[in-house]
RNA sequence: GGGCCCGUGGUCUAGCUGGUUAUGACGUCGCCUUGACAUGGCGGAGGUCAUGCGUUCGAAUCGCGUCGGGCCCA
């Protein structure tokens, strides 16, 4: 018990506990009778390393998981890995100096799996070191058949209930990745391009059209003007000849056409942008697709066939300039859609793809049943739901993803979707065991694979036991995630849960902010503001990082990483350690009747428990941790411990035992309250005190002890005596000739004499000194609601009155205030009297407090 | 162009279902080596709560506008 080091050796203690903790205490118990608390943890993309942003998110999750466990819930804190996707494919190509088509499909997939497995191992290590209470018995890996079989089951069921269909439809296409992508994967950026003014010829004369994409000329299917545009009335309903390619297209009128952009005449192509798609559908225009899947021009483009989009743009511009078709060019700032992974400008192509129906109303309805923290984040989901125009394209032309369990009959083209009991499977590896309706058994496997969000959007269902468990544990209780993926992960999860099980996926969604670098920008290697969690573990330890996560800001707001915050956190750790080191040889877990100061401390402790419980229930980790810190540092260390030192160092007595047990209780409670935040130091302290793990303890409950006003008065007297000595330049332990405290509360003297190192007398009456009212302090809370617009004048009048007069009226029960010649009766509680002690002529100094008066002999 | 959020002492930040001395941390200044801790203790300085108008007896807090920043999207 005595070999507590002076300095807190965080690395030794944290590593000791990482090694010796039994992680099975964090396992979800499927048989338990306790209320469940299932967390739909984000499955990170296992590539690179676990970074500070991850650390912050997982800290939030861990605070909740540990707190809920202590509150008696059967908690599931699972961990999944969202493996599939392009970044890993690209990385594999890089590392092995191959492209995906140079090796067999299966071989390529194996390379991706290997890379992913390695990343998962790294993540495991970082997460363990951070002290996360993850339930590894509920780990899932989306690239493993056990999981992607579930994804496939969800595909089959949604196909069968009509939520999934296959169709020709315009899709966002990334020519570099060679795949369709969803709207959620398109990002926008401003680029400077050229606006070209071209001459088209019609029977009514020349039409001048401005376009930024001349290479789409062969895909032109119509020309449109605004119906209210007087300049072009005569063209409406006529046809116009597309130059170079020499074919006629109709001239349409549409009120969406912006008369002030370019010439006010717009060329509609299939497809230049989303607006083209809208027009194409509304006006039932034909399809002229000029760009192929590699982003090259096809046969329809005649002389430009085989050239890339950029090459065509340059060449056709040149040709048209030479022929005088383009007569003017100007720069144009334009927002271009980019593939969010590779930043290549996307094209819109019409392709046969698989789609999931999006029912925006149902999604919004489900979102309404979910508790959003903070509430305003729900608006983002609603805005997104309202702006979705096409269904969700879920097929991808890649390899490392969940296979679409479908074949096509070679003879009749019929679609054969796998039966649930065949899953998991890869149609490229396995032929179906049934015949097609037409009698043929020759099938072509579907080569396309599923969008990664198809995997991750069933995470809530998967952890809750879907599809096999009879007792499906839906809805889950909590979805923690970042605001950057509300339109994807949150949106798709709600959609899928709604469509597969007809319910909301979670009770609560907790949105966390992003972790920013010390310069206030998003952490990135290129900005050189990148901090690895391991650096922090080495310098100040995992508990310090976890404290920063709690105290750095409130959830939902972005939070800046700052070393000084980490340092501050580790100072508190050291402070706590010093308290522990001081207390350990002196405390005892004994029954004792608490003294006044003890009852003050225990009352404060009760208030702390109340406050932290409320804050935790509202996910206010910053409030919680600040309250604990304030209690431990100020209330306990700076005040209580200083007050009871004399008792603790003194001979055995009921008073000493009272201090010993109070301090014991305070320390034990702090260890419990901090366990969700700082699991290591909390464990070290609690385990030393109790010989058991703090992580299987319950959250502290209040003991019903109110703050003792006498104890509070003693604490305040001690503080004012310290101030008194400081003002006189005395050492804080220098003795005073004599102190007398006067209070109706009947104050105990032993703690005061100890802390002041002086003799203290306590009296319940007196002292015989003169008190003089010197000011009146109006109470707005009383006056405002009662007197409304008159309160301003009443305050002024009260301030102008003789304080002594107000005091005597107040004592009689009512105060008469003269306002604009009118006498108004004001209740006594509306005015507080500020008193001053007249000590002139006395050989004492007087310290006047709310509940006590102290005379100090000079 | 639209939506959402934010703008609080030198820095970061709490409060924001309105009530008059605005929270805490870091920094800064002065004092104190008191038997857990100088990575400490005590005390102080420092803010027109971005800005303008409005609602109200009363606004950091509610409304509108402006300026600045961030995020999501068109």
CSV table of C-alpha atoms in Angstrom, one decimal, chain A residues 314-746:
chain,number,residue,atom,x,y,z
A,314,UNK,CA,-10.0,20.1,-78.1
A,315,UNK,CA,-10.3,18.7,-81.6
A,316,UNK,CA,-14.0,19.6,-82.2
A,317,UNK,CA,-13.5,23.1,-80.8
A,318,UNK,CA,-10.6,23.6,-83.2
A,319,UNK,CA,-12.6,22.2,-86.1
A,320,UNK,CA,-15.7,24.3,-85.4
A,321,UNK,CA,-13.5,27.4,-85.0
A,322,UNK,CA,-12.0,26.7,-88.4
A,323,UNK,CA,-15.4,26.4,-89.9
A,324,UNK,CA,-16.7,29.5,-88.2
A,325,UNK,CA,-19.3,27.5,-86.2
A,326,UNK,CA,-17.7,28.7,-83.0
A,327,UNK,CA,-17.5,32.4,-83.2
A,328,UNK,CA,-16.9,33.4,-79.6
A,329,UNK,CA,-15.4,31.9,-76.4
A,330,UNK,CA,-15.3,33.0,-72.9
A,331,UNK,CA,-14.1,31.5,-69.6
A,332,UNK,CA,-16.8,30.0,-67.3
A,333,UNK,CA,-16.7,29.1,-63.6
A,334,UNK,CA,-18.6,25.8,-63.4
A,335,UNK,CA,-19.3,23.2,-60.8
A,336,UNK,CA,-18.4,19.8,-62.0
A,337,UNK,CA,-19.4,16.5,-60.6
A,338,UNK,CA,-16.4,14.4,-59.5
A,339,UNK,CA,-16.0,10.9,-58.4
A,340,UNK,CA,-15.4,11.3,-54.7
A,341,UNK,CA,-12.7,8.6,-54.6
A,342,UNK,CA,-10.6,9.6,-57.6
A,343,UNK,CA,-11.8,13.1,-58.3
A,344,UNK,CA,-12.3,12.3,-62.0
A,345,UNK,CA,-15.1,14.3,-63.6
A,346,UNK,CA,-18.1,12.0,-63.9
A,347,UNK,CA,-20.2,11.3,-67.0
A,348,UNK,CA,-23.9,10.5,-67.1
A,349,UNK,CA,-24.4,7.4,-69.1
A,350,UNK,CA,-27.5,5.3,-69.6
A,351,UNK,CA,-26.7,1.8,-68.5
A,352,UNK,CA,-28.5,-1.3,-67.5
A,353,UNK,CA,-28.0,-1.4,-63.7
A,354,UNK,CA,-29.5,-2.7,-60.5
A,355,UNK,CA,-31.5,-0.1,-58.4
A,356,UNK,CA,-33.0,0.1,-55.0
A,357,UNK,CA,-36.3,2.1,-54.9
A,358,UNK,CA,-36.1,5.2,-52.7
A,359,UNK,CA,-39.2,6.2,-50.9
A,360,UNK,CA,-38.3,9.6,-49.4
A,361,UNK,CA,-41.5,9.9,-47.4
A,362,UNK,CA,-41.0,6.6,-45.6
A,363,UNK,CA,-37.5,7.4,-44.8
A,364,UNK,CA,-38.4,10.8,-43.4
A,365,UNK,CA,-41.2,9.1,-41.3
A,366,UNK,CA,-38.7,6.6,-39.8
A,367,UNK,CA,-36.3,9.5,-39.1
A,368,UNK,CA,-39.0,11.2,-37.1
A,369,UNK,CA,-39.2,8.3,-34.8
A,370,UNK,CA,-35.5,8.5,-34.0
A,371,UNK,CA,-34.0,10.7,-31.3
A,372,UNK,CA,-31.4,12.9,-33.1
A,373,UNK,CA,-28.5,14.2,-31.0
A,374,UNK,CA,-28.1,17.1,-31.7
A,375,UNK,CA,-31.6,17.6,-33.1
A,376,UNK,CA,-30.7,19.8,-36.0
A,377,UNK,CA,-28.8,17.0,-37.7
A,378,UNK,CA,-32.1,15.5,-38.7
A,379,UNK,CA,-32.6,18.4,-41.1
A,380,UNK,CA,-29.7,17.3,-43.2
A,381,UNK,CA,-31.2,13.9,-43.7
A,382,UNK,CA,-34.6,15.4,-44.6
A,383,UNK,CA,-33.0,17.9,-47.1
A,384,UNK,CA,-31.1,15.0,-48.7
A,385,UNK,CA,-34.2,12.8,-48.9
A,386,UNK,CA,-36.1,15.7,-50.6
A,387,UNK,CA,-33.4,16.2,-53.2
A,388,UNK,CA,-32.9,12.6,-54.3
A,389,UNK,CA,-34.3,12.4,-57.8
A,390,UNK,CA,-33.3,8.9,-59.0
A,391,UNK,CA,-33.3,5.6,-57.3
A,392,UNK,CA,-30.2,4.2,-55.7
A,393,UNK,CA,-27.9,2.5,-58.2
A,394,UNK,CA,-26.4,-0.4,-56.4
A,395,UNK,CA,-24.5,-2.2,-59.1
A,396,UNK,CA,-20.8,-1.6,-59.5
A,397,UNK,CA,-18.4,-2.8,-62.2
A,398,UNK,CA,-15.7,-3.8,-59.8
A,399,UNK,CA,-14.3,-7.0,-58.2
A,400,UNK,CA,-13.7,-6.5,-54.4
A,401,UNK,CA,-17.3,-6.3,-53.3
A,402,UNK,CA,-20.3,-8.5,-52.5
A,403,UNK,CA,-21.2,-10.5,-55.6
A,404,UNK,CA,-24.7,-10.0,-56.9
A,405,UNK,CA,-26.3,-13.5,-56.6
A,406,UNK,CA,-27.9,-13.5,-60.1
A,407,UNK,CA,-27.5,-15.3,-63.4
A,408,UNK,CA,-29.0,-14.7,-66.8
A,409,UNK,CA,-30.3,-17.5,-69.1
A,410,UNK,CA,-28.1,-17.6,-72.2
A,411,UNK,CA,-31.0,-18.9,-74.2
A,412,UNK,CA,-33.9,-16.6,-73.3
A,413,UNK,CA,-32.2,-13.9,-71.2
A,414,UNK,CA,-34.4,-14.6,-68.2
A,415,UNK,CA,-33.1,-13.3,-64.9
A,416,UNK,CA,-32.4,-15.9,-62.2
A,417,UNK,CA,-32.0,-14.6,-58.7
A,418,UNK,CA,-30.5,-17.0,-56.2
A,419,UNK,CA,-32.7,-18.6,-53.5
A,420,UNK,CA,-31.9,-17.6,-50.0
A,421,UNK,CA,-30.8,-21.0,-49.0
A,422,UNK,CA,-28.1,-21.0,-51.7
A,423,UNK,CA,-26.3,-18.1,-50.1
A,424,UNK,CA,-23.6,-17.0,-49.7
A,425,UNK,CA,-22.3,-17.5,-53.2
A,426,UNK,CA,-20.5,-16.0,-56.1
A,427,UNK,CA,-22.3,-16.6,-59.4
A,428,UNK,CA,-19.0,-16.5,-61.2
A,429,UNK,CA,-17.9,-19.6,-59.1
A,430,UNK,CA,-21.1,-21.5,-59.0
A,431,UNK,CA,-23.8,-22.4,-61.5
A,432,UNK,CA,-27.4,-22.6,-60.3
A,433,UNK,CA,-28.7,-26.1,-59.7
A,434,UNK,CA,-32.1,-25.4,-61.3
A,435,UNK,CA,-33.1,-24.9,-64.9
A,436,UNK,CA,-34.4,-21.8,-66.5
A,437,UNK,CA,-38.2,-21.6,-67.3
A,438,UNK,CA,-37.2,-22.1,-70.9
A,439,UNK,CA,-35.6,-25.4,-70.0
A,440,UNK,CA,-32.0,-24.3,-70.5
A,441,UNK,CA,-29.4,-24.7,-67.9
A,442,UNK,CA,-26.8,-22.5,-69.5
A,443,UNK,CA,-26.5,-19.4,-67.5
A,444,UNK,CA,-24.3,-16.3,-67.7
A,445,UNK,CA,-23.2,-15.1,-64.2
A,446,UNK,CA,-23.7,-11.5,-63.2
A,447,UNK,CA,-20.2,-9.9,-63.2
A,448,UNK,CA,-21.3,-6.7,-61.5
A,449,UNK,CA,-21.0,-6.4,-57.7
A,450,UNK,CA,-22.8,-4.5,-55.0
A,451,UNK,CA,-22.2,-1.0,-53.8
A,452,UNK,CA,-20.3,-1.1,-50.5
A,453,UNK,CA,-23.1,0.8,-48.8
A,454,UNK,CA,-25.3,-2.3,-49.4
A,455,UNK,CA,-23.0,-4.1,-46.9
A,456,UNK,CA,-22.8,-1.4,-44.3
A,457,UNK,CA,-26.4,-0.4,-44.5
A,458,UNK,CA,-27.5,-3.6,-42.8
A,459,UNK,CA,-25.0,-3.2,-39.9
A,460,UNK,CA,-27.8,-2.5,-37.4
A,461,UNK,CA,-29.8,-5.6,-38.6
A,462,UNK,CA,-26.7,-7.8,-38.6
A,463,UNK,CA,-25.6,-7.0,-35.1
A,464,UNK,CA,-29.2,-7.4,-33.9
A,465,UNK,CA,-29.2,-11.0,-35.1
A,466,UNK,CA,-30.7,-10.6,-38.6
A,467,UNK,CA,-31.7,-12.7,-40.5
A,468,UNK,CA,-31.3,-15.9,-38.5
A,469,UNK,CA,-32.2,-15.2,-34.9
A,470,UNK,CA,-35.8,-15.7,-33.9
A,471,UNK,CA,-35.5,-13.0,-31.3
A,472,UNK,CA,-34.4,-10.2,-33.6
A,473,UNK,CA,-33.1,-7.4,-31.3
A,474,UNK,CA,-34.4,-4.5,-33.3
A,475,UNK,CA,-34.5,-1.6,-33.1
A,476,UNK,CA,-31.1,-1.1,-31.7
A,477,UNK,CA,-30.5,1.6,-29.2
A,478,UNK,CA,-27.7,3.8,-30.5
A,479,UNK,CA,-26.1,4.7,-33.8
A,480,UNK,CA,-23.0,6.8,-33.3
A,481,UNK,CA,-21.6,8.4,-36.5
A,482,UNK,CA,-20.2,11.5,-38.1
A,483,UNK,CA,-22.3,14.1,-39.9
A,484,UNK,CA,-20.3,13.6,-43.1
A,485,UNK,CA,-22.1,10.3,-43.7
A,486,UNK,CA,-25.7,11.2,-42.8
A,487,UNK,CA,-26.7,11.2,-46.5
A,488,UNK,CA,-25.1,7.8,-47.0
A,489,UNK,CA,-24.8,5.5,-44.1
A,490,UNK,CA,-27.6,6.9,-42.0
A,491,UNK,CA,-29.9,7.4,-45.0
A,492,UNK,CA,-29.3,3.9,-46.5
A,493,UNK,CA,-29.6,2.2,-43.1
A,494,UNK,CA,-33.0,3.7,-42.4
A,495,UNK,CA,-34.1,2.8,-46.0
A,496,UNK,CA,-33.0,-0.8,-45.7
A,497,UNK,CA,-34.3,-1.4,-42.2
A,498,UNK,CA,-37.6,0.1,-43.2
A,499,UNK,CA,-37.8,-2.0,-46.3
A,500,UNK,CA,-36.6,-5.3,-44.8
A,501,UNK,CA,-38.2,-5.2,-41.3
A,502,UNK,CA,-40.6,-2.2,-41.5
A,503,UNK,CA,-39.1,-0.4,-38.5
A,504,UNK,CA,-36.6,2.2,-37.5
A,505,UNK,CA,-33.0,0.9,-37.1
A,506,UNK,CA,-32.2,2.8,-33.8
A,507,UNK,CA,-33.8,4.7,-30.9
A,508,UNK,CA,-31.1,7.3,-30.9
A,509,UNK,CA,-28.6,8.6,-33.4
A,510,UNK,CA,-25.6,10.5,-31.9
A,511,UNK,CA,-23.8,12.6,-34.4
A,512,UNK,CA,-20.2,13.4,-33.6
A,513,UNK,CA,-18.1,16.2,-35.1
A,514,UNK,CA,-14.9,15.9,-36.9
A,515,UNK,CA,-11.5,16.0,-35.3
A,516,UNK,CA,-9.6,18.9,-36.7
A,517,UNK,CA,-5.9,19.5,-36.6
A,518,UNK,CA,-4.2,22.1,-34.4
A,519,UNK,CA,-4.6,24.7,-37.2
A,520,UNK,CA,-8.4,24.3,-37.3
A,521,UNK,CA,-8.4,22.4,-40.6
A,522,UNK,CA,-9.4,18.8,-41.2
A,523,UNK,CA,-6.5,16.6,-40.3
A,524,UNK,CA,-4.6,15.4,-43.3
A,525,UNK,CA,-1.1,14.3,-44.2
A,526,UNK,CA,-0.8,16.9,-46.9
A,527,UNK,CA,-1.5,19.8,-44.5
A,528,UNK,CA,1.1,18.4,-42.1
A,529,UNK,CA,-1.3,18.7,-39.1
A,530,UNK,CA,-1.7,15.0,-38.7
A,531,UNK,CA,-1.3,13.4,-35.3
A,532,UNK,CA,-1.4,9.6,-34.8
A,533,UNK,CA,-3.1,8.3,-31.6
A,534,UNK,CA,0.1,6.4,-30.9
A,535,UNK,CA,2.0,9.6,-30.5
A,536,UNK,CA,-0.4,10.7,-27.8
A,537,UNK,CA,-0.2,7.3,-26.1
A,538,UNK,CA,3.5,7.6,-25.8
A,539,UNK,CA,3.6,11.2,-24.6
A,540,UNK,CA,0.7,11.3,-22.2
A,541,UNK,CA,-1.2,8.0,-22.4
A,542,UNK,CA,-4.6,6.8,-23.6
A,543,UNK,CA,-6.5,8.2,-20.6
A,544,UNK,CA,-5.2,11.7,-21.5
A,545,UNK,CA,-6.4,11.3,-25.1
A,546,UNK,CA,-9.8,10.0,-23.8
A,547,UNK,CA,-10.1,13.0,-21.5
A,548,UNK,CA,-9.5,15.4,-24.4
A,549,UNK,CA,-12.2,13.6,-26.3
A,550,UNK,CA,-14.6,14.2,-23.5
A,551,UNK,CA,-13.6,17.8,-22.6
A,552,UNK,CA,-12.5,19.2,-25.9
A,553,UNK,CA,-16.0,20.1,-26.9
A,554,UNK,CA,-19.6,19.0,-27.0
A,555,UNK,CA,-20.6,16.2,-29.3
A,556,UNK,CA,-21.9,17.3,-32.7
A,557,UNK,CA,-19.4,20.1,-32.9
A,558,UNK,CA,-16.1,19.7,-34.6
A,559,UNK,CA,-13.2,19.6,-32.1
A,560,UNK,CA,-9.7,20.7,-32.5
A,561,UNK,CA,-6.9,18.5,-31.5
A,562,UNK,CA,-4.6,20.5,-29.2
A,563,UNK,CA,-1.5,19.3,-27.4
A,564,UNK,CA,-2.1,21.8,-24.5
A,565,UNK,CA,-5.5,20.1,-23.9
A,566,UNK,CA,-3.8,16.7,-23.7
A,567,UNK,CA,-1.2,18.2,-21.3
A,568,UNK,CA,-4.0,19.7,-19.2
A,569,UNK,CA,-5.7,16.3,-19.1
A,570,UNK,CA,-2.5,14.6,-18.0
A,571,UNK,CA,-2.0,17.2,-15.3
A,572,UNK,CA,-5.4,16.3,-13.9
A,573,UNK,CA,-4.4,12.7,-14.0
A,574,UNK,CA,-1.3,13.6,-12.0
A,575,UNK,CA,-3.4,15.6,-9.5
A,576,UNK,CA,-5.7,12.7,-9.0
A,577,UNK,CA,-2.7,10.5,-8.5
A,578,UNK,CA,-1.3,12.8,-5.8
A,579,UNK,CA,-4.7,12.8,-4.1
A,580,UNK,CA,-4.7,9.0,-4.2
A,581,UNK,CA,-1.1,8.9,-3.0
A,582,UNK,CA,-1.9,11.2,-0.1
A,583,UNK,CA,-5.1,9.4,0.9
A,584,UNK,CA,-4.0,5.8,0.6
A,585,UNK,CA,-2.1,5.4,3.9
A,586,UNK,CA,-4.6,7.5,5.8
A,587,UNK,CA,-8.0,6.4,4.7
A,588,UNK,CA,-10.2,3.5,5.9
A,589,UNK,CA,-13.5,2.0,4.8
A,590,UNK,CA,-15.1,2.2,8.3
A,591,UNK,CA,-18.4,3.1,9.7
A,592,UNK,CA,-18.3,6.5,11.3
A,593,UNK,CA,-20.6,9.3,12.0
A,594,UNK,CA,-19.6,12.2,9.7
A,595,UNK,CA,-18.7,15.6,11.1
A,596,UNK,CA,-20.0,18.9,9.6
A,597,UNK,CA,-17.3,19.2,7.0
A,598,UNK,CA,-17.7,15.6,6.0
A,599,UNK,CA,-21.4,16.1,5.5
A,600,UNK,CA,-20.7,19.1,3.4
A,601,UNK,CA,-18.4,17.0,1.2
A,602,UNK,CA,-20.8,14.1,1.0
A,603,UNK,CA,-23.6,16.5,0.1
A,604,UNK,CA,-21.4,17.9,-2.7
A,605,UNK,CA,-20.7,14.3,-3.8
A,606,UNK,CA,-24.4,13.6,-4.0
A,607,UNK,CA,-24.9,16.7,-6.2
A,608,UNK,CA,-22.0,15.5,-8.4
A,609,UNK,CA,-23.6,12.1,-8.9
A,610,UNK,CA,-26.9,13.8,-9.8
A,611,UNK,CA,-25.3,16.2,-12.2
A,612,UNK,CA,-23.1,13.6,-14.0
A,613,UNK,CA,-25.9,11.1,-14.3
A,614,UNK,CA,-28.1,13.7,-16.0
A,615,UNK,CA,-25.3,14.9,-18.2
A,616,UNK,CA,-24.4,11.3,-19.3
A,617,UNK,CA,-28.0,10.5,-20.1
A,618,UNK,CA,-28.0,13.6,-22.4
A,619,UNK,CA,-24.6,12.5,-23.9
A,620,UNK,CA,-22.9,15.6,-22.5
A,621,UNK,CA,-19.5,14.2,-21.9
A,622,UNK,CA,-17.9,17.5,-21.6
A,623,UNK,CA,-20.2,18.6,-18.8
A,624,UNK,CA,-19.7,15.3,-17.0
A,625,UNK,CA,-16.0,15.3,-17.1
A,626,UNK,CA,-15.7,19.0,-16.1
A,627,UNK,CA,-18.0,18.4,-13.1
A,628,UNK,CA,-15.9,15.5,-12.0
A,629,UNK,CA,-12.7,17.4,-12.5
A,630,UNK,CA,-14.0,20.4,-10.6
A,631,UNK,CA,-15.1,18.2,-7.7
A,632,UNK,CA,-11.9,16.3,-7.4
A,633,UNK,CA,-9.6,19.3,-7.8
A,634,UNK,CA,-11.3,22.1,-6.0
A,635,UNK,CA,-13.9,20.6,-3.7
A,636,UNK,CA,-12.0,17.6,-2.6
A,637,UNK,CA,-8.3,18.4,-3.0
A,638,UNK,CA,-8.1,22.2,-2.4
A,639,UNK,CA,-10.8,22.4,0.3
A,640,UNK,CA,-11.8,19.2,1.9
A,641,UNK,CA,-8.4,17.6,2.2
A,642,UNK,CA,-6.9,20.8,3.5
A,643,UNK,CA,-9.6,21.0,6.1
A,644,UNK,CA,-9.4,17.4,7.4
A,645,UNK,CA,-5.6,17.0,7.4
A,646,UNK,CA,-5.4,17.6,11.1
A,647,UNK,CA,-7.9,14.9,11.8
A,648,UNK,CA,-6.3,12.5,9.4
A,649,UNK,CA,-2.8,13.0,10.9
A,650,UNK,CA,-4.1,13.0,14.5
A,651,UNK,CA,-4.7,10.1,16.9
A,652,UNK,CA,-7.5,7.7,16.4
A,653,UNK,CA,-10.9,9.2,17.3
A,654,UNK,CA,-14.5,9.2,15.9
A,655,UNK,CA,-13.7,12.4,14.1
A,656,UNK,CA,-10.6,10.9,12.5
A,657,UNK,CA,-12.5,7.8,11.4
A,658,UNK,CA,-15.2,10.1,9.9
A,659,UNK,CA,-12.7,11.8,7.8
A,660,UNK,CA,-11.1,8.5,6.8
A,661,UNK,CA,-14.3,7.0,5.6
A,662,UNK,CA,-15.5,10.2,3.9
A,663,UNK,CA,-12.3,10.4,1.9
A,664,UNK,CA,-12.5,6.8,1.1
A,665,UNK,CA,-15.9,7.2,-0.2
A,666,UNK,CA,-15.1,10.3,-2.3
A,667,UNK,CA,-12.1,8.5,-3.9
A,668,UNK,CA,-14.1,5.4,-4.7
A,669,UNK,CA,-16.9,7.4,-6.2
A,670,UNK,CA,-14.6,9.4,-8.4
A,671,UNK,CA,-13.0,6.3,-9.6
A,672,UNK,CA,-16.4,4.9,-10.6
A,673,UNK,CA,-17.5,8.2,-12.2
A,674,UNK,CA,-14.4,8.4,-14.2
A,675,UNK,CA,-14.3,4.8,-15.3
A,676,UNK,CA,-16.1,5.4,-18.6
A,677,UNK,CA,-13.7,8.2,-19.5
A,678,UNK,CA,-10.4,7.1,-18.0
A,679,UNK,CA,-10.6,3.4,-17.6
A,680,UNK,CA,-6.9,2.9,-16.7
A,681,UNK,CA,-6.3,5.3,-13.8
A,682,UNK,CA,-9.8,4.6,-12.5
A,683,UNK,CA,-9.0,0.9,-12.5
A,684,UNK,CA,-5.7,1.4,-10.8
A,685,UNK,CA,-7.3,3.4,-8.0
A,686,UNK,CA,-10.4,1.4,-7.6
A,687,UNK,CA,-8.6,-1.9,-7.7
A,688,UNK,CA,-6.2,-0.8,-5.1
A,689,UNK,CA,-9.0,0.3,-2.8
A,690,UNK,CA,-11.4,-2.6,-3.4
A,691,UNK,CA,-9.3,-5.4,-4.9
A,692,UNK,CA,-11.9,-5.7,-7.8
A,693,UNK,CA,-12.2,-4.2,-11.2
A,694,UNK,CA,-14.1,-0.9,-11.5
A,695,UNK,CA,-15.4,-2.0,-14.8
A,696,UNK,CA,-17.9,-4.5,-13.3
A,697,UNK,CA,-19.1,-2.0,-10.8
A,698,UNK,CA,-22.3,-0.1,-10.9
A,699,UNK,CA,-22.7,3.7,-11.5
A,700,UNK,CA,-22.7,5.5,-8.1
A,701,UNK,CA,-26.0,6.3,-6.5
A,702,UNK,CA,-26.7,9.2,-4.3
A,703,UNK,CA,-26.8,8.5,-0.5
A,704,UNK,CA,-29.3,11.2,0.4
A,705,UNK,CA,-27.0,13.4,2.4
A,706,UNK,CA,-27.6,17.1,1.9
A,707,UNK,CA,-24.9,19.6,2.0
A,708,UNK,CA,-24.4,20.6,5.7
A,709,UNK,CA,-24.7,24.4,5.9
A,710,UNK,CA,-22.3,24.3,8.9
A,711,UNK,CA,-19.8,22.4,6.9
A,712,UNK,CA,-20.2,24.7,4.0
A,713,UNK,CA,-19.7,27.7,6.4
A,714,UNK,CA,-16.5,26.1,7.8
A,715,UNK,CA,-15.2,25.7,4.3
A,716,UNK,CA,-15.9,29.3,3.4
A,717,UNK,CA,-14.3,30.5,6.7
A,718,UNK,CA,-11.2,28.5,5.9
A,719,UNK,CA,-11.1,30.1,2.4
A,720,UNK,CA,-11.5,33.6,3.8
A,721,UNK,CA,-8.8,32.9,6.3
A,722,UNK,CA,-6.4,31.8,3.6
A,723,UNK,CA,-7.3,35.0,1.6
A,724,UNK,CA,-6.8,37.1,4.8
A,725,UNK,CA,-3.3,35.6,5.4
A,726,UNK,CA,-2.4,36.0,1.7
A,727,UNK,CA,-3.4,39.7,1.8
A,728,UNK,CA,-1.2,40.3,4.8
A,729,UNK,CA,1.7,38.5,3.2
A,730,UNK,CA,1.7,35.7,5.8
A,731,UNK,CA,2.6,32.1,5.1
A,732,UNK,CA,-0.5,30.1,4.9
A,733,UNK,CA,0.5,27.9,7.9
A,734,UNK,CA,1.6,30.7,10.1
A,735,UNK,CA,-0.4,30.8,13.3
A,736,UNK,CA,-2.8,33.6,14.2
A,737,UNK,CA,-3.1,34.9,17.8
A,738,UNK,CA,-6.7,33.9,18.1
A,739,UNK,CA,-9.9,33.3,16.1
A,740,UNK,CA,-13.5,33.5,17.2
A,741,UNK,CA,-16.3,32.3,14.8
A,742,UNK,CA,-19.8,33.4,15.4
A,743,UNK,CA,-22.6,31.5,13.8
A,744,UNK,CA,-26.1,30.3,14.6
A,745,UNK,CA,-25.1,27.0,13.1
A,746,UNK,CA,-22.8,26.1,16.0
